Structure formats: structure tokens, C-alpha cells
Amino acid sequence: MAEIFWAARDLDGPPWGNHQFILIYLGESENLFQTKTMTESGTRFVTLGGHVVDGNLVFIANQKADVDSVREVLNPDLVGFWSDYDLEKHKVTPKDGGSWQFALKVERAAYRYQQNTQSSPIDYDLLDRNCATWINTLLLVAGVPWGDRMRAGEFNGIDWGEEEKIDQILFE
């Protein structure tokens, strides 16, 4: 059984705000994912996120700070004075309930974005082409209704763009 979350963590440094990503907790017996599985305290997971690299919005699986933020929740002994990412997460499910099929659909959409933007990268923009916009569009393509996406994309602190979309075709 897979569980999918829209997650947010503190940024690594200024500016203040949060970074949003997809967190997928994986069951013990399944290993259907293309993304390398991470493990902490017996829990298997992957993270999928839109990140800014050289001014472009790119897909990165298991980005270090995303993974570290999940590990801190799964193993609170890892939290140090300078490393607390304050992870928040909201469960996401499609209308049909999902689970493995939904998790695989989300992962495939992320890799399609990577493939479709390789030769024509998307410019990163803090207000309307950012990590939250990337997730909102990915979940739209995966079949999550608008109201559920709006609920799942609201976090404490400063965040922008969770109501915005980029071109859906990039994830298809």
C-alpha cells in the first residue's frame, strides 16, 4: 500500500518560506518504482519535487533536503539545532481512492515532465512557476480534484503558487 502526501519543509536558507514536494510512503513488499527507494527507521519512501536549477524549474527525485526533512520526522533523533526542516504533509488521494496505481501515475507524470523539459526547460518564477505550481499541475494530471489540491497545498508559513498551474502537457 502506498500513501501519497503533498509535503512542505522550511527552505535551506533565505529567502524565508517553504519548499513543497511529493512524499510517497511505500509498503514493505512492493518495489515497482523507478525512483530509488529511501529508508529511515524501517519506513520506505521516495520524494519527487520541482526545484530551481540554473534558473529553471526541474524535477529532482530524492533531493537531499527533501529526504532529510522526511528522515527527521521518521527519526526525531536526527533533528539538530540547525537541521530542523519542520516538515508538514497532507494526504492526497484521487477520486477513485488510488494507492499503488495512483502512486505510479504520480511518479510517471514527474518523469514525463523531466523528459518533456529536457531540451526546452521551463523558467523558474517564484510566484507562478515554482515547486508548488509544479505539484499542483502534477496532481491535476494524476486525477486529483481541484478542491482536494487546494486543501492539500495550504501550509503554515509563506508559500506561493499552489493555486497556479503550468502547462499540463509537460506531465503527459
PDB file of C-alpha atoms in Angstrom:
ATOM      1  CA  MET A   1       0.000   0.000   0.000  1.00  0.00           C
ATOM      2  CA  ALA A   2       1.366   3.421  -0.936  1.00  0.00           C
ATOM      3  CA  GLU A   3       0.394   6.710   0.693  1.00  0.00           C
ATOM      4  CA  ILE A   4       0.905   9.978  -1.182  1.00  0.00           C
ATOM      5  CA  PHE A   5       1.359  13.359   0.506  1.00  0.00           C
ATOM      6  CA  TRP A   6       1.776  16.952  -0.622  1.00  0.00           C
ATOM      7  CA  ALA A   7       4.588  17.964   1.717  1.00  0.00           C
ATOM      8  CA  ALA A   8       6.327  21.196   2.659  1.00  0.00           C
ATOM      9  CA  ARG A   9       9.543  21.911   4.540  1.00  0.00           C
ATOM     10  CA  ASP A  10      11.473  25.006   5.507  1.00  0.00           C
ATOM     11  CA  LEU A  11      13.804  26.354   2.849  1.00  0.00           C
ATOM     12  CA  ASP A  12      17.514  25.633   3.234  1.00  0.00           C
ATOM     13  CA  GLY A  13      18.189  29.338   3.750  1.00  0.00           C
ATOM     14  CA  PRO A  14      16.957  32.797   2.762  1.00  0.00           C
ATOM     15  CA  PRO A  15      14.562  33.791   1.398  1.00  0.00           C
ATOM     16  CA  TRP A  16      12.173  32.643   4.089  1.00  0.00           C
ATOM     17  CA  GLY A  17       9.346  30.418   3.062  1.00  0.00           C
ATOM     18  CA  ASN A  18       8.850  26.778   2.308  1.00  0.00           C
ATOM     19  CA  HIS A  19       9.653  24.257  -0.359  1.00  0.00           C
ATOM     20  CA  GLN A  20       6.926  21.843  -1.433  1.00  0.00           C
ATOM     21  CA  PHE A  21       7.319  18.322  -2.783  1.00  0.00           C
ATOM     22  CA  ILE A  22       5.575  14.962  -3.122  1.00  0.00           C
ATOM     23  CA  LEU A  23       6.251  12.363  -0.425  1.00  0.00           C
ATOM     24  CA  ILE A  24       5.268   8.760  -1.078  1.00  0.00           C
ATOM     25  CA  TYR A  25       5.424   6.202   1.720  1.00  0.00           C
ATOM     26  CA  LEU A  26       5.849   2.736   0.245  1.00  0.00           C
ATOM     27  CA  GLY A  27       4.685  -0.602   1.611  1.00  0.00           C
ATOM     28  CA  GLU A  28       7.124  -3.303   2.594  1.00  0.00           C
ATOM     29  CA  SER A  29       6.549  -5.777  -0.221  1.00  0.00           C
ATOM     30  CA  GLU A  30       6.236  -3.632  -3.335  1.00  0.00           C
ATOM     31  CA  ASN A  31       9.140  -2.250  -5.329  1.00  0.00           C
ATOM     32  CA  LEU A  32       7.549  -1.014  -8.530  1.00  0.00           C
ATOM     33  CA  PHE A  33       9.060   2.465  -8.538  1.00  0.00           C
ATOM     34  CA  GLN A  34      11.623   3.802 -10.980  1.00  0.00           C
ATOM     35  CA  THR A  35      12.851   6.159  -8.232  1.00  0.00           C
ATOM     36  CA  LYS A  36      15.398   4.795  -5.781  1.00  0.00           C
ATOM     37  CA  THR A  37      13.689   3.949  -2.506  1.00  0.00           C
ATOM     38  CA  MET A  38      14.953   5.654   0.648  1.00  0.00           C
ATOM     39  CA  THR A  39      14.591   4.069   4.111  1.00  0.00           C
ATOM     40  CA  GLU A  40      14.532   5.513   7.612  1.00  0.00           C
ATOM     41  CA  SER A  41      13.502   3.702  10.803  1.00  0.00           C
ATOM     42  CA  GLY A  42      12.042   0.870   8.734  1.00  0.00           C
ATOM     43  CA  THR A  43       9.870   3.113   6.550  1.00  0.00           C
ATOM     44  CA  ARG A  44      10.447   3.146   2.799  1.00  0.00           C
ATOM     45  CA  PHE A  45       9.742   6.346   0.890  1.00  0.00           C
ATOM     46  CA  VAL A  46      10.544   8.491  -2.143  1.00  0.00           C
ATOM     47  CA  THR A  47      10.346  12.227  -2.707  1.00  0.00           C
ATOM     48  CA  LEU A  48       9.527  13.931  -6.019  1.00  0.00           C
ATOM     49  CA  GLY A  49       9.917  17.667  -6.426  1.00  0.00           C
ATOM     50  CA  GLY A  50      10.208  20.614  -8.712  1.00  0.00           C
ATOM     51  CA  HIS A  51      13.403  22.525  -7.883  1.00  0.00           C
ATOM     52  CA  VAL A  52      15.171  25.582  -9.240  1.00  0.00           C
ATOM     53  CA  VAL A  53      18.439  24.745 -11.008  1.00  0.00           C
ATOM     54  CA  ASP A  54      20.247  27.375 -13.086  1.00  0.00           C
ATOM     55  CA  GLY A  55      17.045  29.434 -13.201  1.00  0.00           C
ATOM     56  CA  ASN A  56      14.923  26.538 -14.473  1.00  0.00           C
ATOM     57  CA  LEU A  57      12.158  24.506 -12.824  1.00  0.00           C
ATOM     58  CA  VAL A  58      13.470  20.936 -12.933  1.00  0.00           C
ATOM     59  CA  PHE A  59      12.346  17.613 -11.486  1.00  0.00           C
ATOM     60  CA  ILE A  60      14.602  16.073  -8.842  1.00  0.00           C
ATOM     61  CA  ALA A  61      13.806  12.789  -7.120  1.00  0.00           C
ATOM     62  CA  ASN A  62      15.036  12.331  -3.554  1.00  0.00           C
ATOM     63  CA  GLN A  63      16.659  15.761  -3.319  1.00  0.00           C
ATOM     64  CA  LYS A  64      18.844  15.809  -0.176  1.00  0.00           C
ATOM     65  CA  ALA A  65      16.938  18.406   1.879  1.00  0.00           C
ATOM     66  CA  ASP A  66      13.576  16.817   0.964  1.00  0.00           C
ATOM     67  CA  VAL A  67      14.850  13.416   2.097  1.00  0.00           C
ATOM     68  CA  ASP A  68      16.431  14.877   5.258  1.00  0.00           C
ATOM     69  CA  SER A  69      13.128  16.540   6.206  1.00  0.00           C
ATOM     70  CA  VAL A  70      11.309  13.199   5.949  1.00  0.00           C
ATOM     71  CA  ARG A  71      14.034  11.414   7.892  1.00  0.00           C
ATOM     72  CA  GLU A  72      13.691  13.951  10.715  1.00  0.00           C
ATOM     73  CA  VAL A  73      10.001  13.061  11.078  1.00  0.00           C
ATOM     74  CA  LEU A  74      10.630   9.318  10.949  1.00  0.00           C
ATOM     75  CA  ASN A  75      13.590   9.521  13.357  1.00  0.00           C
ATOM     76  CA  PRO A  76      13.376  12.616  15.636  1.00  0.00           C
ATOM     77  CA  ASP A  77      16.867  11.853  16.994  1.00  0.00           C
ATOM     78  CA  LEU A  78      18.228  13.214  13.699  1.00  0.00           C
ATOM     79  CA  VAL A  79      16.943  16.741  14.389  1.00  0.00           C
ATOM     80  CA  GLY A  80      19.800  19.034  15.304  1.00  0.00           C
ATOM     81  CA  PHE A  81      19.906  22.713  16.170  1.00  0.00           C
ATOM     82  CA  TRP A  82      20.463  23.764  12.545  1.00  0.00           C
ATOM     83  CA  SER A  83      18.726  20.927  10.723  1.00  0.00           C
ATOM     84  CA  ASP A  84      15.059  21.077  11.705  1.00  0.00           C
ATOM     85  CA  TYR A  85      13.057  21.361   8.467  1.00  0.00           C
ATOM     86  CA  ASP A  86       9.590  21.429  10.154  1.00  0.00           C
ATOM     87  CA  LEU A  87       8.009  19.030   7.645  1.00  0.00           C
ATOM     88  CA  GLU A  88       4.255  19.295   7.142  1.00  0.00           C
ATOM     89  CA  LYS A  89       2.308  16.866   4.984  1.00  0.00           C
ATOM     90  CA  HIS A  90      -1.257  16.473   3.725  1.00  0.00           C
ATOM     91  CA  LYS A  91      -2.505  13.166   2.355  1.00  0.00           C
ATOM     92  CA  VAL A  92      -3.668  13.195  -1.254  1.00  0.00           C
ATOM     93  CA  THR A  93      -5.927  10.679  -2.949  1.00  0.00           C
ATOM     94  CA  PRO A  94      -7.680  10.743  -6.312  1.00  0.00           C
ATOM     95  CA  LYS A  95     -11.433  10.339  -6.690  1.00  0.00           C
ATOM     96  CA  ASP A  96     -11.075   6.566  -7.207  1.00  0.00           C
ATOM     97  CA  GLY A  97      -9.101   6.088  -3.971  1.00  0.00           C
ATOM     98  CA  GLY A  98      -5.826   5.193  -5.608  1.00  0.00           C
ATOM     99  CA  SER A  99      -2.897   3.546  -3.795  1.00  0.00           C
ATOM    100  CA  TRP A 100      -0.273   1.782  -5.921  1.00  0.00           C
ATOM    101  CA  GLN A 101      -1.800   2.698  -9.255  1.00  0.00           C
ATOM    102  CA  PHE A 102      -2.109   6.332  -8.174  1.00  0.00           C
ATOM    103  CA  ALA A 103       1.441   6.414  -6.793  1.00  0.00           C
ATOM    104  CA  LEU A 104       2.807   5.012 -10.043  1.00  0.00           C
ATOM    105  CA  LYS A 105       0.764   7.543 -12.054  1.00  0.00           C
ATOM    106  CA  VAL A 106       2.263  10.390  -9.966  1.00  0.00           C
ATOM    107  CA  GLU A 107       5.792   9.073 -10.444  1.00  0.00           C
ATOM    108  CA  ARG A 108       5.307   8.606 -14.219  1.00  0.00           C
ATOM    109  CA  ALA A 109       3.999  12.169 -14.556  1.00  0.00           C
ATOM    110  CA  ALA A 110       7.101  13.517 -12.780  1.00  0.00           C
ATOM    111  CA  TYR A 111       9.435  11.624 -15.116  1.00  0.00           C
ATOM    112  CA  ARG A 112       7.421  12.738 -18.154  1.00  0.00           C
ATOM    113  CA  TYR A 113       7.948  16.335 -17.021  1.00  0.00           C
ATOM    114  CA  GLN A 114      11.677  15.652 -16.818  1.00  0.00           C
ATOM    115  CA  GLN A 115      11.712  14.163 -20.302  1.00  0.00           C
ATOM    116  CA  ASN A 116       9.483  16.863 -21.839  1.00  0.00           C
ATOM    117  CA  THR A 117      11.512  19.775 -20.449  1.00  0.00           C
ATOM    118  CA  GLN A 118      14.994  18.421 -21.071  1.00  0.00           C
ATOM    119  CA  SER A 119      15.528  20.247 -24.354  1.00  0.00           C
ATOM    120  CA  SER A 120      13.197  23.186 -23.565  1.00  0.00           C
ATOM    121  CA  PRO A 121      13.489  23.978 -19.847  1.00  0.00           C
ATOM    122  CA  ILE A 122      10.783  25.928 -18.034  1.00  0.00           C
ATOM    123  CA  ASP A 123      11.955  29.153 -16.381  1.00  0.00           C
ATOM    124  CA  TYR A 124      11.516  29.143 -12.616  1.00  0.00           C
ATOM    125  CA  ASP A 125       9.423  32.031 -11.265  1.00  0.00           C
ATOM    126  CA  LEU A 126       8.794  32.473  -7.550  1.00  0.00           C
ATOM    127  CA  LEU A 127       5.147  33.461  -7.978  1.00  0.00           C
ATOM    128  CA  ASP A 128       3.773  31.221 -10.716  1.00  0.00           C
ATOM    129  CA  ARG A 129       6.280  28.603 -11.908  1.00  0.00           C
ATOM    130  CA  ASN A 130       7.704  27.147  -8.723  1.00  0.00           C
ATOM    131  CA  CYS A 131       7.694  23.966  -6.631  1.00  0.00           C
ATOM    132  CA  ALA A 132       4.052  24.385  -5.536  1.00  0.00           C
ATOM    133  CA  THR A 133       2.875  25.083  -9.082  1.00  0.00           C
ATOM    134  CA  TRP A 134       4.781  22.002 -10.241  1.00  0.00           C
ATOM    135  CA  ILE A 135       2.992  19.811  -7.679  1.00  0.00           C
ATOM    136  CA  ASN A 136      -0.437  21.312  -8.336  1.00  0.00           C
ATOM    137  CA  THR A 137      -0.116  20.554 -12.053  1.00  0.00           C
ATOM    138  CA  LEU A 138       1.320  17.074 -11.487  1.00  0.00           C
ATOM    139  CA  LEU A 139      -1.593  16.172  -9.172  1.00  0.00           C
ATOM    140  CA  LEU A 140      -4.108  17.649 -11.633  1.00  0.00           C
ATOM    141  CA  VAL A 141      -2.740  15.369 -14.363  1.00  0.00           C
ATOM    142  CA  ALA A 142      -2.827  12.420 -11.916  1.00  0.00           C
ATOM    143  CA  GLY A 143      -6.551  12.994 -11.325  1.00  0.00           C
ATOM    144  CA  VAL A 144      -6.788  14.847  -8.007  1.00  0.00           C
ATOM    145  CA  PRO A 145      -9.805  17.209  -7.966  1.00  0.00           C
ATOM    146  CA  TRP A 146      -9.332  20.980  -7.638  1.00  0.00           C
ATOM    147  CA  GLY A 147     -10.783  21.258  -4.093  1.00  0.00           C
ATOM    148  CA  ASP A 148      -8.577  18.447  -2.793  1.00  0.00           C
ATOM    149  CA  ARG A 149      -5.497  20.054  -4.344  1.00  0.00           C
ATOM    150  CA  MET A 150      -6.337  23.440  -2.807  1.00  0.00           C
ATOM    151  CA  ARG A 151      -6.770  21.853   0.641  1.00  0.00           C
ATOM    152  CA  ALA A 152      -3.586  19.790   0.383  1.00  0.00           C
ATOM    153  CA  GLY A 153      -1.478  22.712  -0.859  1.00  0.00           C
ATOM    154  CA  GLU A 154      -2.089  25.019   2.139  1.00  0.00           C
ATOM    155  CA  PHE A 155       0.778  25.082   4.642  1.00  0.00           C
ATOM    156  CA  ASN A 156       1.985  27.209   7.528  1.00  0.00           C
ATOM    157  CA  GLY A 157       4.394  29.954   6.594  1.00  0.00           C
ATOM    158  CA  ILE A 158       4.982  31.660   3.291  1.00  0.00           C
ATOM    159  CA  ASP A 159       4.175  29.801   0.093  1.00  0.00           C
ATOM    160  CA  TRP A 160       3.140  30.958  -3.364  1.00  0.00           C
ATOM    161  CA  GLY A 161       1.759  29.353  -6.449  1.00  0.00           C
ATOM    162  CA  GLU A 162      -0.130  26.349  -5.088  1.00  0.00           C
ATOM    163  CA  GLU A 163      -3.258  27.564  -6.926  1.00  0.00           C
ATOM    164  CA  GLU A 164      -1.381  28.128 -10.194  1.00  0.00           C
ATOM    165  CA  LYS A 165      -0.656  25.635 -12.994  1.00  0.00           C
ATOM    166  CA  ILE A 166       1.927  25.235 -15.676  1.00  0.00           C
ATOM    167  CA  ASP A 167       1.171  23.561 -18.999  1.00  0.00           C
ATOM    168  CA  GLN A 168      -0.317  20.141 -18.237  1.00  0.00           C
ATOM    169  CA  ILE A 169       1.084  18.635 -21.412  1.00  0.00           C
ATOM    170  CA  LEU A 170       4.537  18.736 -19.809  1.00  0.00           C
ATOM    171  CA  PHE A 171       3.410  15.945 -17.434  1.00  0.00           C
ATOM    172  CA  GLU A 172       1.594  13.836 -20.044  1.00  0.00           C
TER     173      GLU A 172
END
